[in-house]
mmCIF file of C-alpha atoms in Angstrom:
data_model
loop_
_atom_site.group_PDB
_atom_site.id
_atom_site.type_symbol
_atom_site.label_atom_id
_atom_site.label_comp_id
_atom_site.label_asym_id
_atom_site.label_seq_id
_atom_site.Cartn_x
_atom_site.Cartn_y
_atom_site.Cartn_z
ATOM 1 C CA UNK U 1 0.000 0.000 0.000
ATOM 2 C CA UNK U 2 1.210 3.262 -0.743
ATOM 3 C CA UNK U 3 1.430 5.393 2.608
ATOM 4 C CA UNK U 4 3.379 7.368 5.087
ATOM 5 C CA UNK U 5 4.403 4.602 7.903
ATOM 6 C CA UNK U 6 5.792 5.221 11.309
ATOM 7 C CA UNK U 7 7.515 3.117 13.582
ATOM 8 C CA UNK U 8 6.647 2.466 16.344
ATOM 9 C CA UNK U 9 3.177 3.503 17.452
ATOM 10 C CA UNK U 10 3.560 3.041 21.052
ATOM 11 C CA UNK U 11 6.508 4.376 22.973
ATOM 12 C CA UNK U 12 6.819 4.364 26.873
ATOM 13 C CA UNK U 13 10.545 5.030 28.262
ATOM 14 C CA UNK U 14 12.009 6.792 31.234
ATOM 15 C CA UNK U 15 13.514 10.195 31.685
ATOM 16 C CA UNK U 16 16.958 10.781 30.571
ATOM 17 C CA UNK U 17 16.794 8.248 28.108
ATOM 18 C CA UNK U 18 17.247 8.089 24.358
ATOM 19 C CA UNK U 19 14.724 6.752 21.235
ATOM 20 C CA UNK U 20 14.386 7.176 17.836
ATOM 21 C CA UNK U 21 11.254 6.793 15.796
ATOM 22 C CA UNK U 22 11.600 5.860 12.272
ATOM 23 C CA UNK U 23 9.330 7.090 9.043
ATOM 24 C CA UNK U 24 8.699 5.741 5.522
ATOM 25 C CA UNK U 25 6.863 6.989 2.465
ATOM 26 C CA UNK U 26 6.929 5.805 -0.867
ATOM 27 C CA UNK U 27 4.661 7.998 -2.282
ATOM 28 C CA UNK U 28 7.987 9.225 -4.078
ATOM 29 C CA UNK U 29 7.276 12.697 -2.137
ATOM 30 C CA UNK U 30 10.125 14.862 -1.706
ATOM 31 C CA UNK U 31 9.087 16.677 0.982
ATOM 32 C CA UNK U 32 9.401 15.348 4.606
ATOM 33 C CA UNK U 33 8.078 16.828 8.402
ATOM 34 C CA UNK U 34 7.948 15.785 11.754
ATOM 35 C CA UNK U 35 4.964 17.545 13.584
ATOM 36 C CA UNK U 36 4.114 17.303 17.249
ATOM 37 C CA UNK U 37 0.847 17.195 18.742
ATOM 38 C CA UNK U 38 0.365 17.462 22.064
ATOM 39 C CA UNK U 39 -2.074 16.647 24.961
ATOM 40 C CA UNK U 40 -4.580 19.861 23.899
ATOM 41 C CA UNK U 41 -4.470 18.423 20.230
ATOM 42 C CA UNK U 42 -2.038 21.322 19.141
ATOM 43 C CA UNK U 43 -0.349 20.243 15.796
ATOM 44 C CA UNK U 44 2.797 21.944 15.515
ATOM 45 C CA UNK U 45 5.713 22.055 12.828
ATOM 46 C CA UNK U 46 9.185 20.570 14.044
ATOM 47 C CA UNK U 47 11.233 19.686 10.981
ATOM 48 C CA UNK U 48 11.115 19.390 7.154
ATOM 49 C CA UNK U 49 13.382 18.489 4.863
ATOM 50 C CA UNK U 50 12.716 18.684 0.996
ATOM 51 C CA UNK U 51 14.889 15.708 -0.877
ATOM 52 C CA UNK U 52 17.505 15.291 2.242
ATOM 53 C CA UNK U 53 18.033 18.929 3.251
ATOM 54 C CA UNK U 54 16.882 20.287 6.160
ATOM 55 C CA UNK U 55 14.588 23.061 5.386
ATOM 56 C CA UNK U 56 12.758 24.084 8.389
ATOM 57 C CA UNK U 57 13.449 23.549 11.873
ATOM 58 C CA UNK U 58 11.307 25.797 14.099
ATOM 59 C CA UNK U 59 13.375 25.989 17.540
ATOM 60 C CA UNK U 60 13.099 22.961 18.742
ATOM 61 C CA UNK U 61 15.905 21.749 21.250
ATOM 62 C CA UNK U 62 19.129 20.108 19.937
ATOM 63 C CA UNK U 63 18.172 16.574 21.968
ATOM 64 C CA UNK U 64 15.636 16.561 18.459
ATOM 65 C CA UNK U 65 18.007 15.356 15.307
ATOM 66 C CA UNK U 66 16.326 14.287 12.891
ATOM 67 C CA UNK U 67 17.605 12.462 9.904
ATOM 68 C CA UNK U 68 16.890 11.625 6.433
ATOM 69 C CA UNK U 69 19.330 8.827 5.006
ATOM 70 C CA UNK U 70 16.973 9.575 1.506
ATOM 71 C CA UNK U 71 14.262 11.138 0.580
ATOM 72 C CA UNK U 72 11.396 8.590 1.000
ATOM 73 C CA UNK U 73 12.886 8.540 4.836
ATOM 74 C CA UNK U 74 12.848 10.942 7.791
ATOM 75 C CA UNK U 75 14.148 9.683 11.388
ATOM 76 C CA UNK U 76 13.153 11.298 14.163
ATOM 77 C CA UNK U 77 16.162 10.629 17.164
ATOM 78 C CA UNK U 78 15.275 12.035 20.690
ATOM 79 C CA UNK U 79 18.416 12.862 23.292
ATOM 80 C CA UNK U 80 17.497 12.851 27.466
ATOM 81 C CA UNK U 81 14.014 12.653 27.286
ATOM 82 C CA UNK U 82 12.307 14.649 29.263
ATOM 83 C CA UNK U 83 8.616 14.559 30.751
ATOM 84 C CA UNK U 84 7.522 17.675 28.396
ATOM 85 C CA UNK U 85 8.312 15.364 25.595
ATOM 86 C CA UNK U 86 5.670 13.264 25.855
ATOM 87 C CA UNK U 87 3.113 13.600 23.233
ATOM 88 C CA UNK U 88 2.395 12.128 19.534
ATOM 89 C CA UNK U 89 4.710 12.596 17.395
ATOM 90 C CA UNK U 90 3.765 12.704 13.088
ATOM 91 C CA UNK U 91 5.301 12.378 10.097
ATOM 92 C CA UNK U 92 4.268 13.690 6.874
ATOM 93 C CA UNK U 93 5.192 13.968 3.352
ATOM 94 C CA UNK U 94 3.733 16.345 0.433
ATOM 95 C CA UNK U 95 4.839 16.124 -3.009
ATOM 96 C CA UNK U 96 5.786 19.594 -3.204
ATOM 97 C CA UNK U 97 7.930 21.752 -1.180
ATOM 98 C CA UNK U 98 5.968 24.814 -1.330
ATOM 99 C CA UNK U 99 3.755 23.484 0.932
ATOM 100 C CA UNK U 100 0.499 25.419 0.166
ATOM 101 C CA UNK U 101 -0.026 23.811 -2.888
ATOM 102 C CA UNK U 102 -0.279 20.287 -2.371
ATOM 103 C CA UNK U 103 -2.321 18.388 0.686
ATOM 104 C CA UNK U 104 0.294 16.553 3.064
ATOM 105 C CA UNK U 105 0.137 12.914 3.900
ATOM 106 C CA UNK U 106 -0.021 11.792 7.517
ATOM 107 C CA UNK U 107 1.560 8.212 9.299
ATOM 108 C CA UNK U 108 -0.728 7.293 12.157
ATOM 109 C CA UNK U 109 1.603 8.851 15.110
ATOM 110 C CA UNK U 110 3.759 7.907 17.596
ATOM 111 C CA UNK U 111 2.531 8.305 21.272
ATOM 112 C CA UNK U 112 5.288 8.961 23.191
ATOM 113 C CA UNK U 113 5.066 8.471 26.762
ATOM 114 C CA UNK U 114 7.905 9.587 29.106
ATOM 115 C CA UNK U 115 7.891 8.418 32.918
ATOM 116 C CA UNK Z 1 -1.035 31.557 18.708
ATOM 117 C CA UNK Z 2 -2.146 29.186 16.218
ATOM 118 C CA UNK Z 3 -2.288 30.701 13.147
ATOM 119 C CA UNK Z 4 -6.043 29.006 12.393
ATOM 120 C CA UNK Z 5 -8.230 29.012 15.033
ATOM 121 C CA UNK Z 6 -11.569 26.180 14.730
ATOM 122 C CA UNK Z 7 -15.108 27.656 16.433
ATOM 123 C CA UNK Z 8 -16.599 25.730 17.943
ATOM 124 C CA UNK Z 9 -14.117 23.556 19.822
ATOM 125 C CA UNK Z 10 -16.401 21.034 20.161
ATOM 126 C CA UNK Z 11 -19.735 20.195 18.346
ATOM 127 C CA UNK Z 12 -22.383 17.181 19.284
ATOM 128 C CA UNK Z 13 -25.128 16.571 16.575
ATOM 129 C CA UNK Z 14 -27.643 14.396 15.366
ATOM 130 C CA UNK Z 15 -26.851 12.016 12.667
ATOM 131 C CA UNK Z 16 -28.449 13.374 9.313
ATOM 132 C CA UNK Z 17 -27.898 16.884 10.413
ATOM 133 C CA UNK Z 18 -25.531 19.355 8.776
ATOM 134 C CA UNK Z 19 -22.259 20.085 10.567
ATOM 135 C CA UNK Z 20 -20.405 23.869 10.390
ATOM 136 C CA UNK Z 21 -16.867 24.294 11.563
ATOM 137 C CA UNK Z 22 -15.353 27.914 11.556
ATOM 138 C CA UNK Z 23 -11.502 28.962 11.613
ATOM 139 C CA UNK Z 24 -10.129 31.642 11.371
ATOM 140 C CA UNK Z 25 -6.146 33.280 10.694
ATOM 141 C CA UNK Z 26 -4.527 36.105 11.057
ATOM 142 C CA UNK Z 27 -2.244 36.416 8.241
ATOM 143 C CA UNK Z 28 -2.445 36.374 4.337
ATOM 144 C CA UNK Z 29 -2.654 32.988 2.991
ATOM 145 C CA UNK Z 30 -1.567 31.255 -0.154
ATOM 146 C CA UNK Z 31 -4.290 28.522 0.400
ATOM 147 C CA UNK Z 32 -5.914 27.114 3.216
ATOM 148 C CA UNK Z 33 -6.720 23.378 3.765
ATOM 149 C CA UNK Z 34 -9.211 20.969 5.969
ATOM 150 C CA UNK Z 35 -8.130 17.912 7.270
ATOM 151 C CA UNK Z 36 -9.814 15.358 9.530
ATOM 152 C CA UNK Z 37 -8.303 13.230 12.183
ATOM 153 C CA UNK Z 38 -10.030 9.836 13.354
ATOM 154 C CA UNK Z 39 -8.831 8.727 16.766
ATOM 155 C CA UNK Z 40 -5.733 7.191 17.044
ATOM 156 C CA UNK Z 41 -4.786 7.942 13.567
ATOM 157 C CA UNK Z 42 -3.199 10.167 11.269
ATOM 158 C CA UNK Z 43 -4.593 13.354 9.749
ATOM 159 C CA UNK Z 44 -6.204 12.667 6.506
ATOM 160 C CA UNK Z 45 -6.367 15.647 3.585
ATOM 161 C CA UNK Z 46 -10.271 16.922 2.669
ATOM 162 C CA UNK Z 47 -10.076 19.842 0.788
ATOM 163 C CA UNK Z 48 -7.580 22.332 -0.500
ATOM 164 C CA UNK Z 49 -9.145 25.956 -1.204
ATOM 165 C CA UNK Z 50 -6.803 28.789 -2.864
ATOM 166 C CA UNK Z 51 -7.132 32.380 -1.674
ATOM 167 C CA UNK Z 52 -8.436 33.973 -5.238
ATOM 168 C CA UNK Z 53 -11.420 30.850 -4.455
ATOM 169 C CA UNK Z 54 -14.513 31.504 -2.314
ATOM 170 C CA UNK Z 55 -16.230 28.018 -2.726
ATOM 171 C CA UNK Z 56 -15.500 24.733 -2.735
ATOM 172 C CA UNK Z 57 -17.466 21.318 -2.943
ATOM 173 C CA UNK Z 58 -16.026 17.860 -2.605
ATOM 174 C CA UNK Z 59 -19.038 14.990 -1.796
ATOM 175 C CA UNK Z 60 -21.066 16.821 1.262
ATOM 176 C CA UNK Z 61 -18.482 18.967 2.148
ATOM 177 C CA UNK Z 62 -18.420 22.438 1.434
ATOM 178 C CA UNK Z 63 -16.329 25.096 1.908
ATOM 179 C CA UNK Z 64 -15.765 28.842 1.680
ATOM 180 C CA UNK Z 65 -13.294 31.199 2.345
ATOM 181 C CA UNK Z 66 -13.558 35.090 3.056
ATOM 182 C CA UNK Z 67 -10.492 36.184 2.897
ATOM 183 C CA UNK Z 68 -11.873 39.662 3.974
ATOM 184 C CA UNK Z 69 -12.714 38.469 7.179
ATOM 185 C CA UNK Z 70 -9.884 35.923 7.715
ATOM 186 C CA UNK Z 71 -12.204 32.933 8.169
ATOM 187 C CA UNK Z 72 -13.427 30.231 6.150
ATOM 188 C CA UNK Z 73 -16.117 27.381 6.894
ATOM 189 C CA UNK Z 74 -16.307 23.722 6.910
ATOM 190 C CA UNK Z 75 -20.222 22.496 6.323
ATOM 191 C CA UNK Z 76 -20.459 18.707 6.140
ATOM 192 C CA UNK Z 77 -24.233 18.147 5.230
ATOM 193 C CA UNK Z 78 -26.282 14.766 6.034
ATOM 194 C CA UNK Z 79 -23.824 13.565 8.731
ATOM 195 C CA UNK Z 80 -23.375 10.374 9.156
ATOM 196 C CA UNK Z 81 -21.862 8.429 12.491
ATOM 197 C CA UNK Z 82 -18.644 7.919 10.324
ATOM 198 C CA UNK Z 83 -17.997 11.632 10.218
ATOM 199 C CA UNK Z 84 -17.162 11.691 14.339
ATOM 200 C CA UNK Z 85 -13.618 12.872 14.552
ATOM 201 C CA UNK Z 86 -11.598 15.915 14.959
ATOM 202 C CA UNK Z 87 -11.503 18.833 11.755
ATOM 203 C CA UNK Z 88 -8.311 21.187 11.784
ATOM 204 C CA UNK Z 89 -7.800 24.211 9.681
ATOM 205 C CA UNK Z 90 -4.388 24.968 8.303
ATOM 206 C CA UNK Z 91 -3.109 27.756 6.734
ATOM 207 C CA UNK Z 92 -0.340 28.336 4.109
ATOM 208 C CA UNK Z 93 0.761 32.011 5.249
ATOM 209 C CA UNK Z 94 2.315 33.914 2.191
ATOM 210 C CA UNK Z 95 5.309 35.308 4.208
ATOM 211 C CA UNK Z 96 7.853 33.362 6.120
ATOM 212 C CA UNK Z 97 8.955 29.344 6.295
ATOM 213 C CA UNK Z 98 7.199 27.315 3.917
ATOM 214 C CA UNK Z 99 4.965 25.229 6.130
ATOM 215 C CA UNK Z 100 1.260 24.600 7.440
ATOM 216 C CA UNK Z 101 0.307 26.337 10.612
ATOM 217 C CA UNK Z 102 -2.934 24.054 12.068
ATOM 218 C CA UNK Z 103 -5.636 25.077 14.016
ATOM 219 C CA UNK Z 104 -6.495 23.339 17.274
ATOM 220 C CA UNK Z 105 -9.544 21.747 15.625
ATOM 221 C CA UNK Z 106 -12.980 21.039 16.286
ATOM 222 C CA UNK Z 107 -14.059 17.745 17.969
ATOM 223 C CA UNK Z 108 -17.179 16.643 15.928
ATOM 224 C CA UNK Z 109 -19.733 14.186 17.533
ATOM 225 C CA UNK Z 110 -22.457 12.547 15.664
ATOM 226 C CA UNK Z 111 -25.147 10.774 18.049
ATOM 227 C CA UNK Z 112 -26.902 7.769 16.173
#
């Protein structure tokens, strides 16, 4: 099936420890995010890269790397978790990188849960 | 804040009734787009309207855009109990990053 996938779609870890959460799309998109959503169902912009580069990162802190090995993937590698980090996390693609002008395909989420 | 903002936040109907979500931005816009969100899942693409549109039909859903008054609507019409699930607005602002700014949504019920 053709589809943005995320892995995985539960994650429950401690404080001070590190994960990674892993996205594929082969939708042939060149356009990748990572958007967080948290608790109040806020949907907010992290990352995006358009066909490996990093094009946007909106100030989030350095523990968030992501990293796109090509462009039909974008990892998402978390540093010291902390309890604020706990939300779901999305990826996305869009087949062009000026955004507005095509619709952007959603994986189901991560929830990330941080004791 | 959000750039879109969705009125009501939440909205409980009858099944067969018509369903209207509001947002509204601050900024000019290239476009602005609808998506829905089931529970548990991803956000899934409805409808794309440009700014130089006003209307826009796709199956029962309509929308409109004023870009006057910053706001556009989301009227689903004959609901059915498939249609529960969170709507988001998101806007494609014409200056700055290239990226979609969502709304908070609105949390649609339909009641059998």
């Amino acid at each position: 099936d053709t589809a943005v996938s995320q892995t995985p779609k539960y994650l429950v870890t401690q404080m001070g420890n590190d994960k990674s959460i892993k996205c594929e799309q082969n939708l042939g998109h060149d356009t990748m995010y990572w958007y967080k959503q948290d608790s109040k169902k806020f949907l907010k912009i992290m990352f995006s890269y358009n066909n490996k580069e990093l094009i946007i990162n909106e100030t989030v802190p350095n523990r968030f790397s992501p990293k796109s090995p090509d462009k039909a993937h974008l990892n998402l590698h978390i540093n010291s978790l902390e309890l604020g980090d706990s939300a779901v996390y999305f990826c996305a693609s869009s087949q062009d990188y000026f955004v507005g002008h095509s619709p952007l395909h959603f994986g189901n989420g991560t929830r990330l849960t941080v004791t | 804040s959000q750039q879109g903002e969705e009125d009501p936040q939440a909205l409980s109907i009858q099944e067969g009734e018509n369903a209207t979500m509001n947002c509204s931005y601050k900024t000019s816009i290239n476009n602005l787009q609808w998506y829905r969100q089931n529970s548990g899942r991803g956000l899934v693409h409805l409808i794309l309207i440009r700014s130089n549109e006003r209307e826009k039909h796709s199956g029962r859903l309509r929308v409109t855009l004023d870009t006057s008054k910053k706001s556009s609507s989301l009227l689903i019409t004959a609901s059915r109990a498939a249609d529960t699930a969170s709507y988001f607005c998101a806007t494609s602002p014409i200056q700055g990053a290239q990226k979609l700014v969502f709304g908070q949504g609105t949390r649609l019920t339909i009641n059998p």
